[in-house]
């Protein structure tokens, strides 16, 4: 009875069929990264705004003022007379009446000193020159409400976290492609509701749900790709990260062309409906079907793969086997029950957390330099492209473990050096910080691949989902860590990043090498994989590395 990998090799490990599915699913990376980073443009600064004095609208209408004239007559005297106030978060505490002059409305208040004008806090009376430019102007997220913009991103990350658990579990139980398609539908519907949310509460609720479904599309498409290619072609998972980077680079172009935040939101949400067409071209993962005792369906898909690849399966392939384990629903206990699985799980969870925290922290730090938002964001995405190229050049030659460890350590050293470089050489400080971001991007992309290769088929989607949930936790903590520690000392976050990265680099040296190894099908396979290989891929000579297959 042939194994799945034997049948896959005869059907073609990376033929026309896999290339087509790979290209189609890679588009998910573009839409997911746009959702991931959309807050930068959805929450961009609204430009000029001020607090309107009660009755000013009626006075403006009676006097025939433009918005600019209203501001000059009723708001401009505030910063001129009281330098501590800009007129954005405070307003003049006065009451207009019908006797107010249209040419000099503040004439009746000349008894007040210009430095002692009556002030009060502004509450929901803001006027924006561009009222629909961003969610800040749409929902009045300014002054005392400014923290709500951070809340919107935290809610999205919590949605990612929920999606990792809920949809990761569902994909292992009900199938990869079913959950992928349902997630695409959910992202599209929730994205439309977010764009037309009548208030901020509705916005947050459906932004959370969009994040949850978005994580479902990203994780499930990644697992499908890694399960339908041969062990020598699992590097294609890294290439998916290139499409994630392309999404980062495309997003500023979308934001530049879209005049409102609703336009941006719809542009990154509606393409998900096109992915529903994959129902007719992307099959269920045959590996998953075999774990659910659906061998006939799996064999039929393998025949289709062989046909599209111009290959022919032997007639005696009437049944495929990969696992004798009982089919059961996965749980966290399965990931830590045995020694090697427990070690792998804990190290991978820490790696996800550290990589996300450092990556997002460095992005935020580099983004505070000002300048052209669209150009700077595009360049920051382009910096990530060499990461994938470096991985492609090294990972199949020297393995996964060494680049994984070195990239973390280099990122840590770069952060430490950046922290102590003097401010009078900003080009050098920026260059070293960029090297740190490049290195942590490499580590971030490798952990995706290694995570999927260190879990058996029955636990793969759940394991990747659970471990990557620590990524969302790191992303939620990052802004608070960066800004709160920076208030103590500007470079203190970099010191924390350097410690986290170096520790991560040392820990991943304990993981087994997976270069050229067939995907494990059972927990026993993982245990034997770990015992057949020494630390960081040093093969033990007395055992055959492929004997567990």
Coordinates of C-alpha atoms in Angstrom, one line a residue:
X1 CA 0.0 0.0 0.0
X2 CA 1.8 3.2 -1.2
X3 CA 2.3 6.2 1.1
X4 CA 0.9 9.6 0.2
X5 CA 4.4 11.0 -0.6
X6 CA 5.1 8.1 -3.0
X7 CA 1.8 8.8 -4.9
X8 CA 2.5 12.5 -4.9
X9 CA 6.0 12.0 -6.3
X10 CA 4.5 10.0 -9.2
X11 CA 1.7 12.5 -9.8
X12 CA 4.1 15.4 -9.8
X13 CA 5.3 17.3 -6.7
X14 CA 5.2 20.7 -8.2
X15 CA 3.7 20.4 -11.7
X16 CA 1.2 22.6 -13.6
X17 CA -1.6 21.8 -11.1
X18 CA 0.3 22.9 -8.0
X19 CA 1.7 26.0 -9.7
X20 CA -1.8 27.0 -10.7
X21 CA -3.2 26.5 -7.1
X22 CA -0.2 28.2 -5.7
X23 CA -0.6 31.3 -7.8
X24 CA -4.3 31.6 -7.1
X25 CA -3.9 31.2 -3.3
X26 CA -1.0 33.6 -3.2
X27 CA -3.4 36.4 -4.0
X28 CA -4.7 35.9 -0.5
X29 CA -1.5 37.3 0.8
X30 CA -2.1 40.6 -0.9
X31 CA -5.6 41.1 0.5
X32 CA -4.6 40.0 4.0
X33 CA -1.5 42.3 4.2
X34 CA -3.7 45.2 3.1
X35 CA -6.1 44.5 5.9
X36 CA -3.2 44.0 8.3
X37 CA -1.7 47.4 7.7
X38 CA -4.8 49.3 6.6
X39 CA -5.0 51.3 9.8
X40 CA -2.1 53.4 8.7
X41 CA -4.3 54.9 6.0
X42 CA -7.7 54.4 7.5
X43 CA -6.5 56.4 10.5
X44 CA -4.4 59.0 8.7
X45 CA -4.3 62.5 10.1
X46 CA -7.5 64.4 9.1
X47 CA -5.7 67.6 8.3
X48 CA -7.1 70.9 9.6
X49 CA -9.9 70.7 12.1
X50 CA -11.3 72.8 15.0
X51 CA -13.9 72.8 17.7
X52 CA -17.1 74.7 16.7
X53 CA -18.6 77.0 19.2
X54 CA -22.4 76.3 19.9
X55 CA -24.5 78.6 17.7
X56 CA -21.6 79.2 15.3
X57 CA -23.3 77.2 12.5
X58 CA -26.4 79.4 12.7
X59 CA -24.3 82.5 12.9
X60 CA -22.3 81.4 9.9
X61 CA -25.5 80.8 7.9
X62 CA -26.9 84.2 8.9
X63 CA -23.7 86.0 8.0
X64 CA -23.0 83.9 4.9
X65 CA -19.5 82.8 6.0
X66 CA -17.5 80.1 4.4
X67 CA -15.9 77.5 6.7
X68 CA -12.6 79.4 6.5
X69 CA -14.3 82.6 7.5
X70 CA -16.1 81.0 10.4
X71 CA -12.8 79.6 11.6
X72 CA -11.0 83.0 11.3
X73 CA -13.8 84.8 13.2
X74 CA -14.6 82.3 15.9
X75 CA -11.5 80.1 16.4
X76 CA -8.4 81.9 15.2
X77 CA -8.6 84.5 18.1
X78 CA -8.2 81.5 20.5
X79 CA -4.6 80.5 19.7
X80 CA -3.7 84.2 19.1
X81 CA -5.0 85.2 22.5
X82 CA -4.1 82.0 24.4
X83 CA -0.9 80.4 23.1
X84 CA -1.6 77.2 25.1
X85 CA -4.7 76.3 23.1
X86 CA -4.9 75.5 19.4
X87 CA -8.7 75.5 19.1
X88 CA -8.8 71.8 18.4
X89 CA -9.5 70.4 21.8
X90 CA -10.8 73.5 23.5
X91 CA -13.2 76.2 22.5
X92 CA -14.3 79.7 23.7
X93 CA -16.8 79.3 26.5
X94 CA -19.2 81.9 25.2
X95 CA -22.8 82.1 24.0
X96 CA -23.8 83.7 20.7
X97 CA -26.9 85.8 20.4
X98 CA -28.7 87.7 17.7
X99 CA -26.8 90.9 18.4
X100 CA -23.5 89.4 17.4
X101 CA -21.8 91.3 14.7
X102 CA -20.9 89.4 11.5
X103 CA -17.7 91.5 10.9
X104 CA -16.4 91.3 14.5
X105 CA -18.3 88.6 16.5
X106 CA -15.9 88.8 19.5
X107 CA -16.3 92.6 19.9
X108 CA -18.6 92.2 22.9
X109 CA -15.9 90.2 24.7
X110 CA -13.3 93.0 24.6
X111 CA -13.6 93.3 28.4
X112 CA -11.7 90.0 28.6
X113 CA -7.9 90.1 28.4
X114 CA -6.6 88.4 25.2
X115 CA -4.6 86.0 27.4
X116 CA -7.5 85.2 29.6
X117 CA -10.3 84.2 27.2
X118 CA -12.9 81.9 28.7
X119 CA -12.2 78.2 27.6
X120 CA -14.0 74.9 27.9
X121 CA -13.3 71.4 26.7
X122 CA -14.7 70.4 23.3
X123 CA -17.2 67.6 23.1
X124 CA -18.3 66.3 19.7
X125 CA -18.4 69.7 18.0
X126 CA -15.5 69.3 15.7
X127 CA -15.4 70.6 12.1
X128 CA -13.1 69.0 9.5
X129 CA -11.9 70.4 6.2
X130 CA -12.0 66.7 4.9
X131 CA -14.7 65.1 7.0
X132 CA -14.5 61.6 5.3
X133 CA -10.8 61.4 4.8
X134 CA -10.2 58.9 7.6
X135 CA -12.0 57.2 10.5
X136 CA -10.5 59.8 12.8
X137 CA -12.7 62.5 11.2
X138 CA -15.6 60.1 10.6
X139 CA -15.9 59.1 14.3
X140 CA -14.3 62.1 16.0
X141 CA -11.2 60.1 17.2
X142 CA -9.3 63.3 18.3
X143 CA -8.3 64.9 21.5
X144 CA -9.6 62.8 24.4
X145 CA -10.8 60.2 22.0
X146 CA -7.5 59.7 20.2
X147 CA -6.8 56.4 22.1
X148 CA -9.8 54.9 20.3
X149 CA -7.7 54.7 17.1
X150 CA -5.3 52.4 18.9
X151 CA -8.3 50.5 20.2
X152 CA -9.4 49.8 16.6
X153 CA -6.1 48.2 15.7
X154 CA -6.1 46.2 19.0
X155 CA -9.6 45.0 18.1
X156 CA -8.3 43.8 14.7
X157 CA -5.5 41.9 16.3
X158 CA -7.9 40.3 18.7
X159 CA -9.9 39.2 15.7
X160 CA -6.8 37.7 14.2
X161 CA -6.3 35.9 17.6
X162 CA -9.9 34.5 17.6
X163 CA -9.5 33.4 14.0
X164 CA -6.4 31.5 14.7
X165 CA -8.2 29.5 17.4
X166 CA -11.7 29.2 16.0
X167 CA -11.0 28.8 12.3
X168 CA -7.8 26.9 12.7
X169 CA -9.7 24.3 14.7
X170 CA -12.5 24.3 12.2
X171 CA -10.1 23.8 9.2
X172 CA -8.7 20.7 10.9
X173 CA -12.2 19.3 11.6
X174 CA -14.3 20.4 8.6
X175 CA -11.7 20.8 5.8
X176 CA -9.2 23.4 4.6
X177 CA -11.0 24.6 1.5
X178 CA -14.4 24.9 3.1
X179 CA -13.1 27.1 5.9
X180 CA -11.0 29.1 3.4
X181 CA -14.1 29.9 1.2
X182 CA -16.3 30.7 4.2
X183 CA -13.5 33.0 5.5
X184 CA -13.3 34.8 2.2
X185 CA -17.0 35.4 2.2
X186 CA -16.9 36.6 5.8
X187 CA -14.0 39.1 5.1
X188 CA -15.9 40.6 2.1
X189 CA -19.3 41.0 4.0
X190 CA -17.7 42.3 7.2
X191 CA -15.5 44.7 5.1
X192 CA -18.6 46.2 3.5
X193 CA -20.3 46.7 6.8
X194 CA -17.2 48.3 8.3
X195 CA -17.1 50.8 5.4
X196 CA -20.7 51.9 6.1
X197 CA -20.8 51.5 9.8
X198 CA -23.2 54.1 11.3
X199 CA -21.2 54.5 14.5
X200 CA -17.9 53.5 16.0
X201 CA -19.3 50.5 18.0
X202 CA -20.6 48.9 14.9
X203 CA -17.2 49.7 13.2
X204 CA -15.3 47.9 16.0
X205 CA -17.6 44.8 16.0
X206 CA -17.3 44.1 12.3
X207 CA -13.6 45.1 12.2
X208 CA -13.1 42.3 14.8
X209 CA -15.0 39.9 12.7
X210 CA -13.2 40.9 9.5
X211 CA -9.9 40.3 11.4
X212 CA -11.1 36.8 12.5
X213 CA -12.1 35.8 8.9
X214 CA -9.0 37.4 7.5
X215 CA -6.8 35.2 9.6
X216 CA -8.8 32.2 8.5
X217 CA -8.0 32.9 4.8
X218 CA -4.3 33.5 5.4
X219 CA -3.6 30.5 7.6
X220 CA -5.7 28.0 5.6
X221 CA -4.3 29.0 2.2
X222 CA -0.8 28.6 3.6
X223 CA -1.6 25.1 4.9
X224 CA -3.2 24.0 1.6
X225 CA -0.1 25.1 -0.3
X226 CA 2.3 23.2 1.9
X227 CA 0.2 20.0 1.9
X228 CA -0.2 19.6 -1.9
X229 CA 3.5 19.9 -2.8
X230 CA 6.4 17.6 -2.3
X231 CA 8.8 17.9 0.5
X232 CA 11.4 19.5 -1.8
X233 CA 9.0 22.2 -2.9
X234 CA 7.6 23.3 0.5
X235 CA 9.8 26.4 0.0
X236 CA 6.9 27.8 -1.9
X237 CA 5.4 28.7 1.4
X238 CA 8.2 31.4 1.6
X239 CA 7.1 32.8 -1.7
X240 CA 3.6 33.4 -0.3
X241 CA 5.3 35.9 2.0
X242 CA 6.5 37.8 -1.1
X243 CA 2.8 38.3 -2.0
X244 CA 2.2 39.6 1.5
X245 CA 5.0 42.2 0.9
X246 CA 3.5 43.1 -2.5
X247 CA 0.2 43.8 -0.6
X248 CA 2.2 46.2 1.7
X249 CA 3.6 47.9 -1.4
X250 CA 0.3 48.1 -3.3
X251 CA -1.6 49.6 -0.3
X252 CA -0.2 53.1 -0.5
X253 CA -1.2 53.2 -4.2
X254 CA -4.7 52.3 -3.3
X255 CA -4.8 54.9 -0.5
X256 CA -3.4 57.6 -2.8
X257 CA -6.1 56.9 -5.4
X258 CA -9.0 56.5 -3.0
X259 CA -10.3 59.9 -1.8
X260 CA -12.0 58.5 1.4
X261 CA -11.4 55.9 4.0
X262 CA -14.5 54.0 2.8
X263 CA -12.9 53.7 -0.7
X264 CA -9.8 52.2 0.8
X265 CA -11.8 49.8 3.0
X266 CA -13.9 48.6 0.0
X267 CA -10.8 48.3 -2.2
X268 CA -9.2 45.9 0.2
X269 CA -12.4 43.9 1.0
X270 CA -14.3 43.4 -2.2
X271 CA -11.5 41.3 -3.9
X272 CA -12.2 38.5 -1.4
X273 CA -15.5 37.8 -3.2
X274 CA -13.5 36.8 -6.2
X275 CA -11.8 34.1 -4.2
X276 CA -15.1 32.3 -4.0
X277 CA -14.5 31.2 -7.6
X278 CA -11.7 29.0 -6.2
X279 CA -14.5 26.5 -5.3
X280 CA -14.2 25.2 -8.9
X281 CA -10.4 25.2 -9.3
X282 CA -8.9 24.5 -5.8
X283 CA -9.6 21.0 -4.4
X284 CA -9.6 19.9 -0.8
X285 CA -6.2 18.9 0.6
X286 CA -5.8 15.2 -0.1
X287 CA -3.6 14.9 3.0
X288 CA -6.5 16.1 5.2
X289 CA -8.9 13.8 3.5
X290 CA -6.7 10.8 4.3
X291 CA -6.6 11.8 8.0
X292 CA -10.4 11.8 8.0
X293 CA -10.5 8.3 6.4
X294 CA -11.7 9.6 3.1
X295 CA -9.2 7.7 0.9
X296 CA -11.4 7.5 -2.2
X297 CA -11.8 11.2 -2.5
X298 CA -8.1 11.7 -1.8
X299 CA -7.2 9.2 -4.6
X300 CA -9.6 10.9 -7.0
X301 CA -7.9 14.2 -6.4
X302 CA -4.5 12.6 -6.9
X303 CA -5.6 11.3 -10.2
X304 CA -6.7 14.8 -11.2
X305 CA -3.4 16.2 -10.1
X306 CA -1.5 13.6 -12.2
X307 CA -3.7 14.3 -15.2
X308 CA -3.1 18.1 -15.1
X309 CA 0.6 17.5 -14.6
X310 CA 0.8 15.2 -17.6
X311 CA 1.6 12.2 -15.4
X312 CA -0.2 8.9 -14.9
X313 CA -0.7 7.0 -11.7
X314 CA -0.1 3.3 -11.6
X315 CA -3.3 1.2 -11.7
X316 CA -2.4 -0.6 -8.4
X317 CA -2.8 2.7 -6.6
X318 CA -6.3 1.8 -5.3
X319 CA -5.7 3.0 -1.8
X320 CA -3.3 5.4 0.0
X321 CA -2.3 5.4 3.6
X322 CA -0.6 7.9 5.7
X323 CA -1.8 7.3 9.3
X324 CA -3.1 4.5 11.4
X325 CA -4.2 7.0 14.2
X326 CA -7.8 7.3 15.1
X327 CA -9.3 10.4 13.6
X328 CA -10.2 12.7 16.5
X329 CA -10.5 16.4 17.0
X330 CA -7.2 18.2 17.9
X331 CA -6.6 20.0 21.2
X332 CA -3.8 22.0 22.9
X333 CA -3.0 18.9 24.9
X334 CA -2.0 17.1 21.7
X335 CA 0.6 19.7 21.1
X336 CA 2.4 19.3 24.5
X337 CA 1.6 15.6 25.4
X338 CA 5.0 14.2 24.2
X339 CA 8.5 15.6 24.9
X340 CA 9.5 16.6 21.4
X341 CA 6.1 18.1 20.5
X342 CA 6.1 20.0 23.8
X343 CA 9.6 21.5 23.1
X344 CA 8.7 22.4 19.5
X345 CA 5.4 24.0 20.5
X346 CA 6.9 26.2 23.3
X347 CA 9.8 27.4 21.2
X348 CA 7.6 28.2 18.2
X349 CA 5.1 30.1 20.4
X350 CA 7.9 32.2 21.7
X351 CA 9.3 32.8 18.3
X352 CA 6.0 33.9 16.9
X353 CA 5.5 36.3 19.8
X354 CA 9.0 37.8 19.6
X355 CA 9.0 38.1 15.8
X356 CA 5.7 39.9 15.7
X357 CA 6.6 42.2 18.6
X358 CA 9.9 43.2 17.1
X359 CA 8.7 43.5 13.5
X360 CA 5.7 45.8 14.3
X361 CA 7.8 47.7 16.8
X362 CA 10.5 48.5 14.2
X363 CA 7.9 49.4 11.6
X364 CA 6.3 51.9 14.0
X365 CA 9.7 53.3 15.0
X366 CA 10.7 53.9 11.4
X367 CA 7.3 55.4 10.6
X368 CA 7.7 58.3 13.0
X369 CA 10.3 60.0 10.9
X370 CA 7.7 61.9 9.0
X371 CA 7.9 62.8 5.3
X372 CA 5.7 61.5 2.5
X373 CA 3.4 58.9 4.0
X374 CA 2.7 57.1 0.7
X375 CA 6.3 57.0 -0.4
X376 CA 7.7 56.1 3.0
X377 CA 5.3 53.2 3.4
X378 CA 6.1 51.9 -0.1
X379 CA 9.8 51.9 0.6
X380 CA 9.3 50.2 4.0
X381 CA 7.5 47.4 2.1
X382 CA 10.2 47.2 -0.5
X383 CA 12.8 46.6 2.2
X384 CA 11.1 43.3 2.9
X385 CA 11.6 41.9 -0.6
X386 CA 15.3 41.0 -0.1
X387 CA 14.3 38.9 2.9
X388 CA 12.4 36.4 0.8
X389 CA 15.2 36.4 -1.8
X390 CA 17.8 35.6 0.9
X391 CA 15.6 32.8 2.3
X392 CA 15.2 31.3 -1.2
X393 CA 19.0 31.4 -1.7
X394 CA 19.9 29.8 1.6
X395 CA 17.1 27.7 3.0
X396 CA 17.3 24.7 0.6
X397 CA 21.1 24.8 0.7
X398 CA 22.0 25.1 4.3
X399 CA 18.6 24.3 5.9
X400 CA 16.0 26.1 8.0
X401 CA 17.5 26.2 11.4
X402 CA 20.7 28.1 10.8
X403 CA 19.2 31.1 8.9
X404 CA 16.4 31.1 11.5
X405 CA 18.8 31.5 14.4
X406 CA 21.2 33.9 12.6
X407 CA 18.4 36.2 11.5
X408 CA 17.1 36.6 15.0
X409 CA 20.6 37.2 16.5
X410 CA 21.5 39.8 13.8
X411 CA 18.2 41.5 14.4
X412 CA 19.0 41.7 18.1
X413 CA 22.5 43.0 17.6
X414 CA 21.2 45.6 15.1
X415 CA 18.6 46.8 17.6
X416 CA 21.3 47.1 20.3
X417 CA 23.7 49.0 18.1
X418 CA 20.9 51.4 16.9
X419 CA 20.0 52.2 20.5
X420 CA 23.5 53.6 21.2
X421 CA 24.3 55.3 17.9
X422 CA 24.4 59.1 18.3
X423 CA 21.6 61.2 16.9
X424 CA 23.9 63.4 14.8
X425 CA 24.4 60.6 12.3
X426 CA 20.7 59.7 11.4
X427 CA 21.6 58.0 8.1
X428 CA 23.6 55.4 10.0
X429 CA 21.0 55.0 12.7
X430 CA 18.3 54.4 10.1
X431 CA 20.5 52.0 8.1
X432 CA 21.2 49.8 11.1
X433 CA 17.6 49.9 12.1
X434 CA 16.6 48.8 8.6
X435 CA 19.1 45.9 8.8
X436 CA 17.3 44.9 12.0
X437 CA 13.9 45.0 10.2
X438 CA 15.3 43.0 7.3
X439 CA 16.6 40.4 9.7
X440 CA 13.5 40.0 11.8
X441 CA 11.5 39.8 8.5
X442 CA 13.6 36.8 7.5
X443 CA 12.9 35.2 10.9
X444 CA 9.2 36.0 10.6
X445 CA 9.0 34.3 7.2
X446 CA 11.0 31.2 8.2
X447 CA 8.8 30.6 11.3
X448 CA 5.8 30.1 9.0
X449 CA 7.6 27.3 7.1
X450 CA 9.2 25.6 10.1
X451 CA 5.9 25.7 12.1
X452 CA 4.0 23.8 9.3
X453 CA 6.9 21.3 8.9
X454 CA 7.1 20.4 12.6
X455 CA 3.5 19.2 13.1
X456 CA 1.8 16.1 11.8
X457 CA -1.0 16.3 9.3
X458 CA -3.7 15.7 11.9
X459 CA -2.5 18.7 14.0
X460 CA -0.9 20.9 11.4
X461 CA -3.5 23.5 10.8
X462 CA -4.4 23.7 14.5
X463 CA -0.8 23.8 15.5
X464 CA 0.1 26.6 13.1
X465 CA -3.0 28.5 14.2
X466 CA -2.3 28.1 17.9
X467 CA 1.3 29.1 17.7
X468 CA 0.7 32.0 15.4
X469 CA -1.9 33.3 17.8
X470 CA 1.1 34.5 19.8
X471 CA 1.9 36.7 16.8
X472 CA -1.4 38.5 17.3
X473 CA -0.6 38.9 21.0
X474 CA 2.8 40.4 20.2
X475 CA 1.1 42.7 17.7
X476 CA -1.4 43.9 20.3
X477 CA 1.4 44.7 22.8
X478 CA 3.8 46.3 20.4
X479 CA 2.3 49.9 20.3
X480 CA 1.9 50.1 24.0
X481 CA 5.5 48.8 24.6
X482 CA 7.0 51.1 22.1
X483 CA 5.3 54.4 23.1
X484 CA 5.3 53.8 26.9
X485 CA 8.9 52.8 27.1
X486 CA 9.9 55.5 24.7
X487 CA 8.5 58.0 27.1
X488 CA 11.1 56.8 29.7
X489 CA 14.0 56.6 27.2
X490 CA 13.5 56.8 23.4
X491 CA 15.8 53.8 22.8
X492 CA 14.6 51.6 25.6
X493 CA 12.2 49.6 23.3
X494 CA 15.2 48.7 21.1
X495 CA 17.0 47.2 24.2
X496 CA 13.9 45.1 24.9
X497 CA 13.8 44.0 21.2
X498 CA 17.4 43.0 21.2
X499 CA 17.0 40.8 24.3
X500 CA 13.9 39.1 22.8
X501 CA 15.6 38.5 19.4
X502 CA 18.8 37.0 20.8
X503 CA 17.0 34.7 23.2
X504 CA 14.8 33.6 20.3
X505 CA 17.9 32.9 18.1
X506 CA 19.4 30.7 20.8
X507 CA 16.1 28.8 21.4
X508 CA 15.5 27.9 17.7
X509 CA 18.9 26.2 17.7
X510 CA 17.1 23.4 19.7
X511 CA 14.6 22.7 16.9
X512 CA 15.2 19.8 14.5
X513 CA 16.2 20.4 10.9
X514 CA 13.4 19.8 8.4
X515 CA 15.3 20.4 5.1
X516 CA 14.3 17.7 2.5
X517 CA 12.2 15.8 5.0
X518 CA 8.7 14.5 4.2
X519 CA 6.0 16.1 6.2
X520 CA 5.3 14.1 9.3
X521 CA 1.9 12.4 9.3
X522 CA 1.6 11.4 13.0
X523 CA 2.9 12.5 16.4
X524 CA 5.2 9.5 16.4
X525 CA 6.7 10.7 13.2
X526 CA 7.5 14.0 14.9
X527 CA 9.0 12.3 17.9
X528 CA 11.2 10.1 15.6
X529 CA 12.1 13.2 13.5
X530 CA 13.4 15.0 16.6
X531 CA 15.3 11.9 17.7
X532 CA 16.9 11.2 14.3
X533 CA 18.3 14.7 14.0
X534 CA 20.5 16.5 16.5
X535 CA 20.2 20.1 17.4
X536 CA 20.0 22.5 14.5
X537 CA 20.0 19.9 11.8
X538 CA 23.1 17.9 12.8
X539 CA 22.1 14.4 11.6
X540 CA 22.9 11.5 13.8
X541 CA 24.9 9.0 11.8
X542 CA 23.5 5.8 13.3
X543 CA 20.0 6.4 12.1
X544 CA 18.4 6.9 8.7
X545 CA 16.7 10.3 8.5
X546 CA 13.9 8.9 6.4
X547 CA 13.2 5.8 8.3
X548 CA 10.1 7.1 9.9
X549 CA 8.2 7.5 6.7

